[in-house]
Amino acid sequence: MGYLAPPGVAANEFPSPQRPVARIFSPRRSAEERRDALNEAGQIARVLELKPGMTVGDIGAGSGYHTVRLSHLVGPAGSVVAQDVTRDYLVELARRTKLLKLTNVQFALGEPHDPRLPASSLDAAILAHMYHEIAQPYAFLYNLAPALKQGARVGIVDLELPTSKHGTPIELLRCELTAVGYREVATSKLAGDGGYLAIFSPPELAARKSPRDIVACVDPAGTR
């Protein structure tokens, strides 16, 4: 897992989330056909304007649903960075991509508060159905920002459910990203019961807040 940047800002510099953090589910590939039927990957690619030649981060890649599809989309001139905090998931995904002969995928083992991705390395990042599992969201988002190139976008897919039930209410998501300096670009509903896709632009590095100035959001749904 050699795609790794120096450590970012330590977790203890940031507030903890004032709401439950969902436990990490073992990734399942059984739902992939259903997700394909809803064209989840296609919808995200269209809204994020993903193109061949780009470098895209699949943050919290799990079993690699998006990694595999992004690999074909960005093509041989592009690359996909499959990032996760669970080594076993990345080892299994590396086997899968090798079997599929995908040569443009790199792997990054991050930490719960820090994706550990090189500066200005990503044209876009996708966080699909995993935001509610990030143990230190303010630190994670802060440390993710430097990895995003000028003009890059972050796409977050989640369900309108309490974080304890493996979703993130959109108002809570907006509050937490805004607290770190991200700006909302657009939000759209995905087909079927696929939840929502929220697009954000990262904070300008020169204008970033001090970690200790970030104030944790109170969950408006009262699900704490």
mmCIF file of C-alpha atoms in Angstrom:
data_model
loop_
_atom_site.group_PDB
_atom_site.id
_atom_site.type_symbol
_atom_site.label_atom_id
_atom_site.label_comp_id
_atom_site.label_asym_id
_atom_site.label_seq_id
_atom_site.Cartn_x
_atom_site.Cartn_y
_atom_site.Cartn_z
ATOM 1 C CA MET A 1 0.000 0.000 0.000
ATOM 2 C CA GLY A 2 2.724 2.385 -1.057
ATOM 3 C CA TYR A 3 0.602 5.350 -2.201
ATOM 4 C CA LEU A 4 1.020 7.351 0.986
ATOM 5 C CA ALA A 5 1.654 10.953 1.963
ATOM 6 C CA PRO A 6 3.238 12.244 5.159
ATOM 7 C CA PRO A 7 0.829 12.479 8.105
ATOM 8 C CA GLY A 8 -1.575 15.398 8.236
ATOM 9 C CA VAL A 9 -2.814 17.225 11.317
ATOM 10 C CA ALA A 10 -3.306 14.982 14.377
ATOM 11 C CA ALA A 11 -6.810 13.925 15.393
ATOM 12 C CA ASN A 12 -6.578 15.519 18.832
ATOM 13 C CA GLU A 13 -6.419 18.985 17.226
ATOM 14 C CA PHE A 14 -10.064 18.656 16.104
ATOM 15 C CA PRO A 15 -13.459 18.354 17.785
ATOM 16 C CA SER A 16 -15.110 14.938 17.898
ATOM 17 C CA PRO A 17 -18.456 14.513 16.127
ATOM 18 C CA GLN A 18 -21.470 15.275 18.315
ATOM 19 C CA ARG A 19 -23.448 12.338 16.944
ATOM 20 C CA PRO A 20 -23.078 8.556 16.596
ATOM 21 C CA VAL A 21 -20.463 7.077 14.253
ATOM 22 C CA ALA A 22 -21.647 3.942 12.472
ATOM 23 C CA ARG A 23 -19.434 0.900 12.722
ATOM 24 C CA ILE A 24 -17.669 -0.127 9.523
ATOM 25 C CA PHE A 25 -19.636 -2.786 7.676
ATOM 26 C CA SER A 26 -17.829 -5.552 5.831
ATOM 27 C CA PRO A 27 -18.169 -4.637 2.138
ATOM 28 C CA ARG A 28 -20.564 -6.776 0.143
ATOM 29 C CA ARG A 29 -20.441 -7.298 -3.600
ATOM 30 C CA SER A 30 -23.905 -8.915 -3.702
ATOM 31 C CA ALA A 31 -25.590 -5.500 -4.121
ATOM 32 C CA GLU A 32 -23.550 -4.497 -7.164
ATOM 33 C CA GLU A 33 -26.126 -5.646 -9.735
ATOM 34 C CA ARG A 34 -28.803 -3.569 -8.040
ATOM 35 C CA ARG A 35 -26.519 -0.529 -7.924
ATOM 36 C CA ASP A 36 -25.770 -1.013 -11.618
ATOM 37 C CA ALA A 37 -29.494 -1.231 -12.376
ATOM 38 C CA LEU A 38 -29.888 2.196 -10.741
ATOM 39 C CA ASN A 39 -26.805 3.434 -12.666
ATOM 40 C CA GLU A 40 -25.260 4.770 -9.459
ATOM 41 C CA ALA A 41 -21.762 5.028 -10.927
ATOM 42 C CA GLY A 42 -23.042 6.673 -14.117
ATOM 43 C CA GLN A 43 -25.050 9.274 -12.221
ATOM 44 C CA ILE A 44 -22.037 10.204 -10.086
ATOM 45 C CA ALA A 45 -19.717 10.374 -13.102
ATOM 46 C CA ARG A 46 -22.129 12.671 -14.949
ATOM 47 C CA VAL A 47 -22.697 15.104 -12.066
ATOM 48 C CA LEU A 48 -18.995 15.196 -11.093
ATOM 49 C CA GLU A 49 -18.049 15.530 -14.799
ATOM 50 C CA LEU A 50 -15.516 12.710 -14.576
ATOM 51 C CA LYS A 51 -13.486 12.223 -17.754
ATOM 52 C CA PRO A 52 -10.739 9.989 -19.192
ATOM 53 C CA GLY A 53 -7.290 10.962 -17.950
ATOM 54 C CA MET A 54 -8.446 12.117 -14.508
ATOM 55 C CA THR A 55 -7.132 10.851 -11.161
ATOM 56 C CA VAL A 56 -10.088 10.040 -8.924
ATOM 57 C CA GLY A 57 -10.021 8.970 -5.282
ATOM 58 C CA ASP A 58 -12.442 6.259 -4.186
ATOM 59 C CA ILE A 59 -12.413 7.106 -0.484
ATOM 60 C CA GLY A 60 -13.518 4.210 1.700
ATOM 61 C CA ALA A 61 -13.286 1.939 -1.337
ATOM 62 C CA GLY A 62 -14.377 -1.235 0.473
ATOM 63 C CA SER A 63 -14.951 -4.040 -2.033
ATOM 64 C CA GLY A 64 -14.272 -1.645 -4.914
ATOM 65 C CA TYR A 65 -17.653 -1.094 -6.535
ATOM 66 C CA HIS A 66 -16.663 2.378 -7.695
ATOM 67 C CA THR A 67 -12.964 1.595 -8.096
ATOM 68 C CA VAL A 68 -13.673 -0.972 -10.821
ATOM 69 C CA ARG A 69 -16.090 1.267 -12.692
ATOM 70 C CA LEU A 70 -13.927 4.361 -12.349
ATOM 71 C CA SER A 71 -10.949 2.423 -13.693
ATOM 72 C CA HIS A 72 -12.746 1.896 -16.999
ATOM 73 C CA LEU A 73 -14.046 5.472 -17.053
ATOM 74 C CA VAL A 74 -10.723 7.276 -16.549
ATOM 75 C CA GLY A 75 -8.935 4.889 -18.904
ATOM 76 C CA PRO A 76 -5.241 4.105 -19.274
ATOM 77 C CA ALA A 77 -4.250 7.787 -19.144
ATOM 78 C CA GLY A 78 -6.052 8.232 -15.820
ATOM 79 C CA SER A 79 -5.880 6.525 -12.468
ATOM 80 C CA VAL A 80 -8.007 5.555 -9.500
ATOM 81 C CA VAL A 81 -6.742 5.762 -5.940
ATOM 82 C CA ALA A 82 -8.583 3.186 -3.841
ATOM 83 C CA GLN A 83 -8.304 4.425 -0.258
ATOM 84 C CA ASP A 84 -9.512 2.709 2.889
ATOM 85 C CA VAL A 85 -8.634 2.379 6.578
ATOM 86 C CA THR A 86 -9.006 -1.423 6.578
ATOM 87 C CA ARG A 87 -5.979 -3.196 5.131
ATOM 88 C CA ASP A 88 -7.852 -6.460 4.473
ATOM 89 C CA TYR A 89 -10.321 -4.652 2.210
ATOM 90 C CA LEU A 90 -7.496 -3.194 0.135
ATOM 91 C CA VAL A 91 -5.666 -6.539 -0.089
ATOM 92 C CA GLU A 92 -8.851 -8.192 -1.370
ATOM 93 C CA LEU A 93 -9.507 -5.310 -3.779
ATOM 94 C CA ALA A 94 -5.949 -5.572 -5.105
ATOM 95 C CA ARG A 95 -6.666 -9.234 -5.907
ATOM 96 C CA ARG A 96 -9.893 -8.259 -7.638
ATOM 97 C CA THR A 97 -8.291 -5.577 -9.810
ATOM 98 C CA LYS A 98 -5.452 -7.929 -10.739
ATOM 99 C CA LEU A 99 -7.965 -10.581 -11.782
ATOM 100 C CA LEU A 100 -9.779 -7.971 -13.890
ATOM 101 C CA LYS A 101 -6.431 -6.786 -15.334
ATOM 102 C CA LEU A 102 -7.005 -3.200 -14.203
ATOM 103 C CA THR A 103 -3.597 -1.545 -14.340
ATOM 104 C CA ASN A 104 -4.530 2.038 -13.432
ATOM 105 C CA VAL A 105 -5.542 1.460 -9.782
ATOM 106 C CA GLN A 106 -3.352 2.464 -6.846
ATOM 107 C CA PHE A 107 -4.022 1.683 -3.191
ATOM 108 C CA ALA A 108 -3.750 3.894 -0.120
ATOM 109 C CA LEU A 109 -4.126 2.718 3.466
ATOM 110 C CA GLY A 110 -5.217 5.744 5.464
ATOM 111 C CA GLU A 111 -6.150 6.416 9.067
ATOM 112 C CA PRO A 112 -9.548 7.267 10.618
ATOM 113 C CA HIS A 113 -8.553 10.945 10.839
ATOM 114 C CA ASP A 114 -6.352 11.199 7.745
ATOM 115 C CA PRO A 115 -6.662 9.690 4.233
ATOM 116 C CA ARG A 116 -2.863 10.114 3.804
ATOM 117 C CA LEU A 117 -3.032 11.167 0.153
ATOM 118 C CA PRO A 118 -0.343 13.247 -1.615
ATOM 119 C CA ALA A 119 -0.907 16.971 -2.092
ATOM 120 C CA SER A 120 -2.738 18.050 -5.267
ATOM 121 C CA SER A 121 -3.092 14.459 -6.443
ATOM 122 C CA LEU A 122 -6.849 14.167 -7.096
ATOM 123 C CA ASP A 123 -9.114 15.699 -9.740
ATOM 124 C CA ALA A 124 -12.132 14.415 -7.801
ATOM 125 C CA ALA A 125 -12.970 12.286 -4.777
ATOM 126 C CA ILE A 126 -15.963 10.050 -4.125
ATOM 127 C CA LEU A 127 -17.170 9.065 -0.657
ATOM 128 C CA ALA A 128 -19.978 6.587 -1.316
ATOM 129 C CA HIS A 129 -22.111 5.230 1.527
ATOM 130 C CA MET A 130 -19.302 5.599 4.059
ATOM 131 C CA TYR A 131 -19.313 9.154 5.413
ATOM 132 C CA HIS A 132 -21.290 8.045 8.492
ATOM 133 C CA GLU A 133 -18.480 5.547 9.292
ATOM 134 C CA ILE A 134 -15.710 8.175 9.491
ATOM 135 C CA ALA A 135 -14.681 8.218 13.144
ATOM 136 C CA GLN A 136 -13.076 11.679 12.971
ATOM 137 C CA PRO A 137 -14.950 13.532 10.190
ATOM 138 C CA TYR A 138 -13.592 17.050 10.879
ATOM 139 C CA ALA A 139 -9.979 15.862 10.923
ATOM 140 C CA PHE A 140 -10.558 13.579 7.915
ATOM 141 C CA LEU A 141 -12.102 16.330 5.780
ATOM 142 C CA TYR A 142 -9.400 18.804 6.809
ATOM 143 C CA ASN A 143 -6.619 16.366 5.908
ATOM 144 C CA LEU A 144 -8.340 15.395 2.642
ATOM 145 C CA ALA A 145 -8.462 18.993 1.350
ATOM 146 C CA PRO A 146 -4.747 19.326 0.430
ATOM 147 C CA ALA A 147 -4.982 16.212 -1.778
ATOM 148 C CA LEU A 148 -7.539 17.928 -4.027
ATOM 149 C CA LYS A 149 -6.306 19.882 -7.036
ATOM 150 C CA GLN A 150 -7.487 23.391 -7.854
ATOM 151 C CA GLY A 151 -11.070 23.074 -9.100
ATOM 152 C CA ALA A 152 -11.511 19.529 -7.764
ATOM 153 C CA ARG A 153 -14.866 18.366 -6.425
ATOM 154 C CA VAL A 154 -15.903 15.945 -3.702
ATOM 155 C CA GLY A 155 -19.004 13.807 -4.233
ATOM 156 C CA ILE A 156 -20.661 12.278 -1.167
ATOM 157 C CA VAL A 157 -23.338 9.611 -1.559
ATOM 158 C CA ASP A 158 -25.437 8.763 1.477
ATOM 159 C CA LEU A 159 -28.955 8.039 2.683
ATOM 160 C CA GLU A 160 -31.316 10.407 4.492
ATOM 161 C CA LEU A 161 -31.099 8.324 7.681
ATOM 162 C CA PRO A 162 -29.565 8.854 11.138
ATOM 163 C CA THR A 163 -25.824 8.145 11.267
ATOM 164 C CA SER A 164 -26.553 5.297 13.695
ATOM 165 C CA LYS A 165 -28.548 3.661 10.869
ATOM 166 C CA HIS A 166 -25.860 4.045 8.204
ATOM 167 C CA GLY A 167 -26.974 7.309 6.679
ATOM 168 C CA THR A 168 -26.275 11.019 7.139
ATOM 169 C CA PRO A 169 -29.083 13.591 7.197
ATOM 170 C CA ILE A 170 -28.269 16.117 4.470
ATOM 171 C CA GLU A 171 -28.511 19.085 6.852
ATOM 172 C CA LEU A 172 -25.970 17.442 9.164
ATOM 173 C CA LEU A 173 -23.663 16.704 6.230
ATOM 174 C CA ARG A 174 -23.869 20.321 5.075
ATOM 175 C CA CYS A 175 -23.118 21.578 8.574
ATOM 176 C CA GLU A 176 -20.075 19.340 9.069
ATOM 177 C CA LEU A 177 -18.514 20.105 5.693
ATOM 178 C CA THR A 178 -19.211 23.820 6.033
ATOM 179 C CA ALA A 179 -17.563 23.755 9.462
ATOM 180 C CA VAL A 180 -14.310 22.667 7.781
ATOM 181 C CA GLY A 181 -14.655 25.245 4.992
ATOM 182 C CA TYR A 182 -16.092 23.127 2.154
ATOM 183 C CA ARG A 183 -18.690 24.830 -0.048
ATOM 184 C CA GLU A 184 -21.773 23.082 -1.376
ATOM 185 C CA VAL A 185 -21.977 23.078 -5.172
ATOM 186 C CA ALA A 186 -25.081 20.955 -5.807
ATOM 187 C CA THR A 187 -27.215 18.221 -4.296
ATOM 188 C CA SER A 188 -29.305 15.757 -6.259
ATOM 189 C CA LYS A 189 -31.401 12.707 -5.509
ATOM 190 C CA LEU A 190 -30.130 9.448 -6.959
ATOM 191 C CA ALA A 191 -32.458 7.097 -8.795
ATOM 192 C CA GLY A 192 -34.521 4.590 -6.848
ATOM 193 C CA ASP A 193 -33.576 4.310 -3.189
ATOM 194 C CA GLY A 194 -29.943 5.240 -3.880
ATOM 195 C CA GLY A 195 -30.052 8.241 -1.558
ATOM 196 C CA TYR A 196 -28.527 11.587 -2.434
ATOM 197 C CA LEU A 197 -25.354 12.868 -4.089
ATOM 198 C CA ALA A 198 -23.936 16.056 -2.563
ATOM 199 C CA ILE A 199 -21.120 17.862 -4.382
ATOM 200 C CA PHE A 200 -18.700 20.123 -2.504
ATOM 201 C CA SER A 201 -15.650 22.154 -3.382
ATOM 202 C CA PRO A 202 -12.771 22.050 -0.882
ATOM 203 C CA PRO A 203 -11.565 25.067 1.086
ATOM 204 C CA GLU A 204 -8.774 27.123 -0.422
ATOM 205 C CA LEU A 205 -5.643 26.139 1.476
ATOM 206 C CA ALA A 206 -4.704 29.746 2.197
ATOM 207 C CA ALA A 207 -8.115 30.382 3.754
ATOM 208 C CA ARG A 208 -8.390 27.228 5.858
ATOM 209 C CA LYS A 209 -9.448 27.599 9.478
ATOM 210 C CA SER A 210 -7.236 26.543 12.318
ATOM 211 C CA PRO A 211 -8.363 23.059 13.433
ATOM 212 C CA ARG A 212 -9.108 24.422 16.906
ATOM 213 C CA ASP A 213 -11.508 26.993 15.434
ATOM 214 C CA ILE A 214 -13.726 24.266 13.960
ATOM 215 C CA VAL A 215 -16.960 23.885 15.940
ATOM 216 C CA ALA A 216 -18.685 20.497 15.914
ATOM 217 C CA CYS A 217 -22.254 20.422 14.615
ATOM 218 C CA VAL A 218 -25.180 19.279 16.722
ATOM 219 C CA ASP A 219 -27.184 16.625 14.920
ATOM 220 C CA PRO A 220 -30.479 18.375 14.036
ATOM 221 C CA ALA A 221 -32.267 15.033 14.004
ATOM 222 C CA GLY A 222 -31.379 14.479 17.635
ATOM 223 C CA THR A 223 -30.033 10.993 16.969
ATOM 224 C CA ARG A 224 -27.171 11.197 19.414
#
